[in-house]
PDB file of C-alpha atoms in Angstrom:
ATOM      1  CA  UNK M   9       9.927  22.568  -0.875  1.00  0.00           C
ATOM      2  CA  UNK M  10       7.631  20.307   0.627  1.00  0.00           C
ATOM      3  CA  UNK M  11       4.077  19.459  -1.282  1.00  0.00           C
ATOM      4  CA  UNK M  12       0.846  19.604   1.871  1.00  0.00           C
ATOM      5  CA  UNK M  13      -0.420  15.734   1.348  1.00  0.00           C
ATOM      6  CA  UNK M  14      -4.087  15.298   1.261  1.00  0.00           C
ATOM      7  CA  UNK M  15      -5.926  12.340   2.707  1.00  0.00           C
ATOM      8  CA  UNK M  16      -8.283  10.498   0.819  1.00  0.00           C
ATOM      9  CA  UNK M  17     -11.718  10.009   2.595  1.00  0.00           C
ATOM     10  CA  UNK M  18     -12.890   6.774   0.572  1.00  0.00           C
ATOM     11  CA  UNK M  19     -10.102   4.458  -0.976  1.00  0.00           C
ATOM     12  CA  UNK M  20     -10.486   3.081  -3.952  1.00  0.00           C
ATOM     13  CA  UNK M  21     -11.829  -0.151  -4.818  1.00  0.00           C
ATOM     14  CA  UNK M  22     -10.459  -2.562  -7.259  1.00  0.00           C
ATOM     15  CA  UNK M  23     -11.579  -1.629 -10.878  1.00  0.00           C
ATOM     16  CA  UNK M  24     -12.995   1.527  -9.318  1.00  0.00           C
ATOM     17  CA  UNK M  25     -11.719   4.750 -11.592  1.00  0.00           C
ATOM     18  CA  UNK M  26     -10.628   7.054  -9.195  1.00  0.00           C
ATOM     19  CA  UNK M  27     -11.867  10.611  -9.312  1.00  0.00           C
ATOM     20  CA  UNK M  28      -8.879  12.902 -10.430  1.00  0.00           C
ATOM     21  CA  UNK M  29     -10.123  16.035  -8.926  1.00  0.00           C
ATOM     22  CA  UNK M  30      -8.134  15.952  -5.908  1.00  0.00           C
ATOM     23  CA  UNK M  31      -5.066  15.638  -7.903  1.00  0.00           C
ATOM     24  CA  UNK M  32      -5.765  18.495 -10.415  1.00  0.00           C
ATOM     25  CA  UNK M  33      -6.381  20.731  -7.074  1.00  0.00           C
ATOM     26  CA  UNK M  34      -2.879  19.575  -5.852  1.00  0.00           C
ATOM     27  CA  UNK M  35      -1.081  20.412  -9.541  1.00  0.00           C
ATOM     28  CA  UNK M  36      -3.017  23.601  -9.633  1.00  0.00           C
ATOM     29  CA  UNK M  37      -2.032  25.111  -6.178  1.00  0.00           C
ATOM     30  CA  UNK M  38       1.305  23.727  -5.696  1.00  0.00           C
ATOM     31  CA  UNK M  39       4.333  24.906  -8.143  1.00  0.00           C
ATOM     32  CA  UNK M  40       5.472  21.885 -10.479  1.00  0.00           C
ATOM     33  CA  UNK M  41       8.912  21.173 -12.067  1.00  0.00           C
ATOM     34  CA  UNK M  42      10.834  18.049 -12.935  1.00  0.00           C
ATOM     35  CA  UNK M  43      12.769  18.388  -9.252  1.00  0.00           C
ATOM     36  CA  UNK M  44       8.738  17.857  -7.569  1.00  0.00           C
ATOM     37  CA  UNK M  45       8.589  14.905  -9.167  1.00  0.00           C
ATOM     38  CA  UNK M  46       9.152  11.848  -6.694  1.00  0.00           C
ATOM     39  CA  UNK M  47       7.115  14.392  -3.994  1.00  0.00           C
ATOM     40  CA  UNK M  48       4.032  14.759  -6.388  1.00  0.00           C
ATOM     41  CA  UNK M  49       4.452  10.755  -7.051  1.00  0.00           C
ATOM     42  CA  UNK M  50       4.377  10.465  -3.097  1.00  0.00           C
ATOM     43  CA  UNK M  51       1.679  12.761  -2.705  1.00  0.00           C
ATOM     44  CA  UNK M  52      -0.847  11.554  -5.908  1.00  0.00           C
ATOM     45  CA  UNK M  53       0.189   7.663  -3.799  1.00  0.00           C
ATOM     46  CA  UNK M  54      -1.467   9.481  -0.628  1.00  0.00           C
ATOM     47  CA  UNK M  55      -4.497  10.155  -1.934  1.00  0.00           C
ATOM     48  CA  UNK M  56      -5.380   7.028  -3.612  1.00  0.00           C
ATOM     49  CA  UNK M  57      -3.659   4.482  -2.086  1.00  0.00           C
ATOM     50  CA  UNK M  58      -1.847   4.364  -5.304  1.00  0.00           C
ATOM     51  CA  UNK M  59      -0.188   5.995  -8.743  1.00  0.00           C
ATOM     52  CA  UNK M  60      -3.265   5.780 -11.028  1.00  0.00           C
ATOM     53  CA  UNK M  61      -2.674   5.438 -14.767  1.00  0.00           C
ATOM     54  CA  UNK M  62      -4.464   8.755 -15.381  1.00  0.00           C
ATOM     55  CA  UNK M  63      -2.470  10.564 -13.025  1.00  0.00           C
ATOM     56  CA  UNK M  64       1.014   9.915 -15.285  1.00  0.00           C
ATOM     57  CA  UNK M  65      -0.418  11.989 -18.122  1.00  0.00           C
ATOM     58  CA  UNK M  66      -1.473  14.694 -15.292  1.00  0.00           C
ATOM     59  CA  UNK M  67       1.688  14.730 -13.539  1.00  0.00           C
ATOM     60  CA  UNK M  68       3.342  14.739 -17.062  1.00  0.00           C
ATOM     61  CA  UNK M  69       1.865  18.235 -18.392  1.00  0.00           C
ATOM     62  CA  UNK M  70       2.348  19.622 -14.770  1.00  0.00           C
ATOM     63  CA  UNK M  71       5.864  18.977 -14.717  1.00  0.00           C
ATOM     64  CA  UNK M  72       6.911  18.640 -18.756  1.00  0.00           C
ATOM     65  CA  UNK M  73       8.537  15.331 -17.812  1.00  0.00           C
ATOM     66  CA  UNK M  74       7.812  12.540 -20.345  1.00  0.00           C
ATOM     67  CA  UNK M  75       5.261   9.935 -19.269  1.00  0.00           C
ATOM     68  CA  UNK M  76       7.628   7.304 -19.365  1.00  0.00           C
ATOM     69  CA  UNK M  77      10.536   9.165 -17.371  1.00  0.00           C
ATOM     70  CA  UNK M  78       7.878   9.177 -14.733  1.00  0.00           C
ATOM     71  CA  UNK M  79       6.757   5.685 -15.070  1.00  0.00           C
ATOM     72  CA  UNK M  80      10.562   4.940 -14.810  1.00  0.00           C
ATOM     73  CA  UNK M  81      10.723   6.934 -11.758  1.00  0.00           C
ATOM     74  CA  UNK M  82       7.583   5.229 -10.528  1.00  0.00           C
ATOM     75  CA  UNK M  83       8.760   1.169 -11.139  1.00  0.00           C
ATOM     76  CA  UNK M  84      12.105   2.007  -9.814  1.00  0.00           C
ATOM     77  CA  UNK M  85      11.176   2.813  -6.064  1.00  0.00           C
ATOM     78  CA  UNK M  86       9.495   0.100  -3.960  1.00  0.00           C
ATOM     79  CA  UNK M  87       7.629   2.709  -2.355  1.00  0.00           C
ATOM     80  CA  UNK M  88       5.473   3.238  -5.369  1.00  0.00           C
ATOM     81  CA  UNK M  89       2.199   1.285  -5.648  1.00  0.00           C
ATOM     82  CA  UNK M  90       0.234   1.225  -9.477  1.00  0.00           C
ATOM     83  CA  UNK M  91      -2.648  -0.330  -9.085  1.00  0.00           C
ATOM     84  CA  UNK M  92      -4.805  -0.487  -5.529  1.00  0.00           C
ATOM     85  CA  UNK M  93      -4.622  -1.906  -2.233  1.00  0.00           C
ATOM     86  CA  UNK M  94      -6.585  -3.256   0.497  1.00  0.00           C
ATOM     87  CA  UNK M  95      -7.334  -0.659   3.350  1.00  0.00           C
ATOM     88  CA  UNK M  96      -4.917  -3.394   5.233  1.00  0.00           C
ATOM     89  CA  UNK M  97      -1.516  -3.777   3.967  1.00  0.00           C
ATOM     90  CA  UNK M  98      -0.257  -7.255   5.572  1.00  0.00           C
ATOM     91  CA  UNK M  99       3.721  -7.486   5.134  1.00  0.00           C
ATOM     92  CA  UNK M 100       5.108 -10.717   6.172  1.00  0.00           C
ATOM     93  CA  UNK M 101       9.087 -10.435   6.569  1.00  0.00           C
ATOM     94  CA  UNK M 102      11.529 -12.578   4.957  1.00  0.00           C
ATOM     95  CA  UNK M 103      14.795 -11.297   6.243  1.00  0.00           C
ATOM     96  CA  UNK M 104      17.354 -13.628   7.799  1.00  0.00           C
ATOM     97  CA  UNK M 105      16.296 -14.107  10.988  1.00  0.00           C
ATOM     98  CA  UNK M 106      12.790 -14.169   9.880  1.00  0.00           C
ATOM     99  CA  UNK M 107      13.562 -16.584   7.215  1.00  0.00           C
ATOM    100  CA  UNK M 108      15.378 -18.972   9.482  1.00  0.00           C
ATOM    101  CA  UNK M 109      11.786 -18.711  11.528  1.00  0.00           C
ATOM    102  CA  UNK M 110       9.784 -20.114   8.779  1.00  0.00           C
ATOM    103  CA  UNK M 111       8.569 -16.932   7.496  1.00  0.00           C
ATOM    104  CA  UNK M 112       7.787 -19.022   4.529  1.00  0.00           C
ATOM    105  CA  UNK M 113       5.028 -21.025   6.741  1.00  0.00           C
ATOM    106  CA  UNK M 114       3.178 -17.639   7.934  1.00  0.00           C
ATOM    107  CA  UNK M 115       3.079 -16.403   4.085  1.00  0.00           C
ATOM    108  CA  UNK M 116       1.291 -19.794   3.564  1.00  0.00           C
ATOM    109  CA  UNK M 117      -1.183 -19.850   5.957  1.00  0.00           C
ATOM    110  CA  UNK M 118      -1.674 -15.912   4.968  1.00  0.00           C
ATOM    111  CA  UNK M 119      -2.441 -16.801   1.269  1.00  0.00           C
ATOM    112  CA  UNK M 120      -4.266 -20.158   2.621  1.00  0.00           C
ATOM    113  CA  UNK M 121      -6.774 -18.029   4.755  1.00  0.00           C
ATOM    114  CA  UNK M 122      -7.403 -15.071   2.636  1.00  0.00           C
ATOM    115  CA  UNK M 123      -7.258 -17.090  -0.596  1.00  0.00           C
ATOM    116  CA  UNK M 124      -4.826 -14.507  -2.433  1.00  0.00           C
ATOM    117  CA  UNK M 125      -1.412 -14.483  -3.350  1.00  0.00           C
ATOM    118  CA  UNK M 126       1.563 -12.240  -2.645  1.00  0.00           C
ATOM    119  CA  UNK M 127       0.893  -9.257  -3.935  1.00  0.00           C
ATOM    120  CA  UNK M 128      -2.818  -9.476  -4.347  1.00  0.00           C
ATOM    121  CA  UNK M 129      -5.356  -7.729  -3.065  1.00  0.00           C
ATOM    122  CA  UNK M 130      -8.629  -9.980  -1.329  1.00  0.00           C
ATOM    123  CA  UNK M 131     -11.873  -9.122  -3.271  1.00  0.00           C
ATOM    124  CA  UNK M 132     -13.762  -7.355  -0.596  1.00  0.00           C
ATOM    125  CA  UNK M 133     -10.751  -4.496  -1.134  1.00  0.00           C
ATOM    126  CA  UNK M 134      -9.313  -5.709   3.044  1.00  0.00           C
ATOM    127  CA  UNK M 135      -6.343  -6.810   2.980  1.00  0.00           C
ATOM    128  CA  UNK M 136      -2.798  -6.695   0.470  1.00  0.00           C
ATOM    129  CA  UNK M 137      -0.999  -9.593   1.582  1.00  0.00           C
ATOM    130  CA  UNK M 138       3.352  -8.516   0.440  1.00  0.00           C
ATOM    131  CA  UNK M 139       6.615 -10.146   1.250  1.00  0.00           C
ATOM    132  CA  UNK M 140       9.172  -7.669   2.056  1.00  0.00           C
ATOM    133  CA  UNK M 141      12.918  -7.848   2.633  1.00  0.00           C
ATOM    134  CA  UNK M 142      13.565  -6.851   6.638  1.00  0.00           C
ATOM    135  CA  UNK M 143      11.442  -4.930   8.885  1.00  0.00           C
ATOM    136  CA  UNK M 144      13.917  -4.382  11.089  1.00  0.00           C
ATOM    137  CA  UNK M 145      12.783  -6.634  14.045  1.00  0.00           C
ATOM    138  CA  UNK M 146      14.749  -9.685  14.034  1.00  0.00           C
ATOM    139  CA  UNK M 147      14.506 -10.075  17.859  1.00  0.00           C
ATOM    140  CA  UNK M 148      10.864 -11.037  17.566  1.00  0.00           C
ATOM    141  CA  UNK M 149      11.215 -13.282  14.660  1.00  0.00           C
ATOM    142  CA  UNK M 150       9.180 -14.091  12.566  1.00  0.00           C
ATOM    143  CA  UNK M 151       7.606 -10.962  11.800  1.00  0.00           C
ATOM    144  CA  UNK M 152       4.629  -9.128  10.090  1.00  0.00           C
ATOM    145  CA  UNK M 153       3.037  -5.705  10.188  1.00  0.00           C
ATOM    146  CA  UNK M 154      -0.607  -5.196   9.682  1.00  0.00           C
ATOM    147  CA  UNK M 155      -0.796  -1.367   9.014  1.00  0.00           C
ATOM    148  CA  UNK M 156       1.759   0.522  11.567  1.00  0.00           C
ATOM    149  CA  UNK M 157       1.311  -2.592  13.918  1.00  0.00           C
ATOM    150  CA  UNK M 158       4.303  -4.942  14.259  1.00  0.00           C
ATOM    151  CA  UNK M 159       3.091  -8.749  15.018  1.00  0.00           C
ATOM    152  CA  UNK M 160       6.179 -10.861  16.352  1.00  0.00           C
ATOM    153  CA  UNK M 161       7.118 -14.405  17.567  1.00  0.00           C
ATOM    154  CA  UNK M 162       4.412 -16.169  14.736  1.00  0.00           C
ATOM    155  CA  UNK M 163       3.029 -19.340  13.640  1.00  0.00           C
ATOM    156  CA  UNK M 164       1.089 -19.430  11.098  1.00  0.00           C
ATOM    157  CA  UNK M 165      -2.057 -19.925  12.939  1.00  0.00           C
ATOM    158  CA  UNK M 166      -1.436 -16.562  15.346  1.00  0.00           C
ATOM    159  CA  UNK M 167      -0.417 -14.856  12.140  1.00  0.00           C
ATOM    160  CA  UNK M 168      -4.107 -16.199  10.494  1.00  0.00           C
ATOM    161  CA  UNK M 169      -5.660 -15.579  14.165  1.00  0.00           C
ATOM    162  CA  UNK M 170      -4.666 -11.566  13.507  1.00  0.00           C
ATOM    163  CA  UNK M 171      -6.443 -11.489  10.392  1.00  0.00           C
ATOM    164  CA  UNK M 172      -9.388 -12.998  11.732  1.00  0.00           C
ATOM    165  CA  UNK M 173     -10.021 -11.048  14.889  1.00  0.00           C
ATOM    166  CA  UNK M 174      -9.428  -7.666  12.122  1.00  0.00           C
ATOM    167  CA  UNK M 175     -12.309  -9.024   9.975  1.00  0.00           C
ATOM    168  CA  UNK M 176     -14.091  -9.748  12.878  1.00  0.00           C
ATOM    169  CA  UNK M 177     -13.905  -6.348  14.423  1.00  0.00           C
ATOM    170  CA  UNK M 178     -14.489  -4.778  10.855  1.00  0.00           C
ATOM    171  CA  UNK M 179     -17.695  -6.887  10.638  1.00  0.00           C
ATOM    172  CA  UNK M 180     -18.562  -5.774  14.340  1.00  0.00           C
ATOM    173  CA  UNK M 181     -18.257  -1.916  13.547  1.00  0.00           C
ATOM    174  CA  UNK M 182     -20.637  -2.236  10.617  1.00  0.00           C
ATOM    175  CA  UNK M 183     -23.393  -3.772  12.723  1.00  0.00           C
TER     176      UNK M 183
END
């Protein structure tokens, strides 16, 4: 069985409590056992952006599965996220080919120009700069993906020039 994912309109915000509603819609009309579990965890990570700390309790009754069965379900898979993320998820590579690269140079100038680090979120809620194992594109070493967009052959400073030009064109659209 396959549980309908719903799109949030507004992300969250760092420090923001989310509003639960959606969720309690999604436990109400869809039928919940134990074997829904890593589907609901999928689908409450669609709406938010994350797994928020209310939702375990939620997803608990729904399901009868003990809170901290799902939290163990939920810190086992990388896929899961627990607290928010910037609306731009920036993952720098650091497989082999990327590593040989100097992957380790773009993750530096990435932490360098939006003054986080790995794993952090920037203030303003834009950007969630991650390291991550292998993207699969060791032809264009070194690597990152901004969203769904793949960024190849890097220095630092293109990988920092990216960044920019986004904020830029965010700043542009608000005008």
């Amino acid at each position: 069985m396959r549980i309908q994912r719903q799109l949030t309109r507004t992300r969250p915000q760092p420090g923001d409590s989310p509003d639960l509603e959606q969720l309690r819609q999604l436990l109400a009309d869809q039928p919940t056992d134990s074997s829904k579990l890593i589907p609901l965890l999928q689908a409450t990570q669609q709406m938010y952006g994350y797994i928020p700390g209310q939702a375990f309790a939620m997803i608990s009754e729904a399901t009868g599965v003990p809170v901290s069965d799902i939290y163990g379900v939920a810190t086992f898979y990388a896929q899961f996220r627990l607290k928010p993320v910037g609306k731009h998820i920036v993952k720098v590579c650091h497989g082999t080919a990327c590593h040989v690269q100097n992957a380790n140079a773009i993750t530096d100038a990435l932490k360098e120009a939006l003054q986080i680090e790995e794993n952090e979120t920037t203030p303003d809620g834009m950007f969630t700069l991650e390291s991550v194992a292998c993207l699969g594109c060791c032809s264009l070493a070194p690597v990152m993906m901004v969203g769904d967009e793949t960024h190849g052959k890097l220095t630092g400073k293109t990988a920092t020039r990216i960044i920019k030009d986004m904020k830029n064109d965010t700043c542009r659209k608000q005008q």
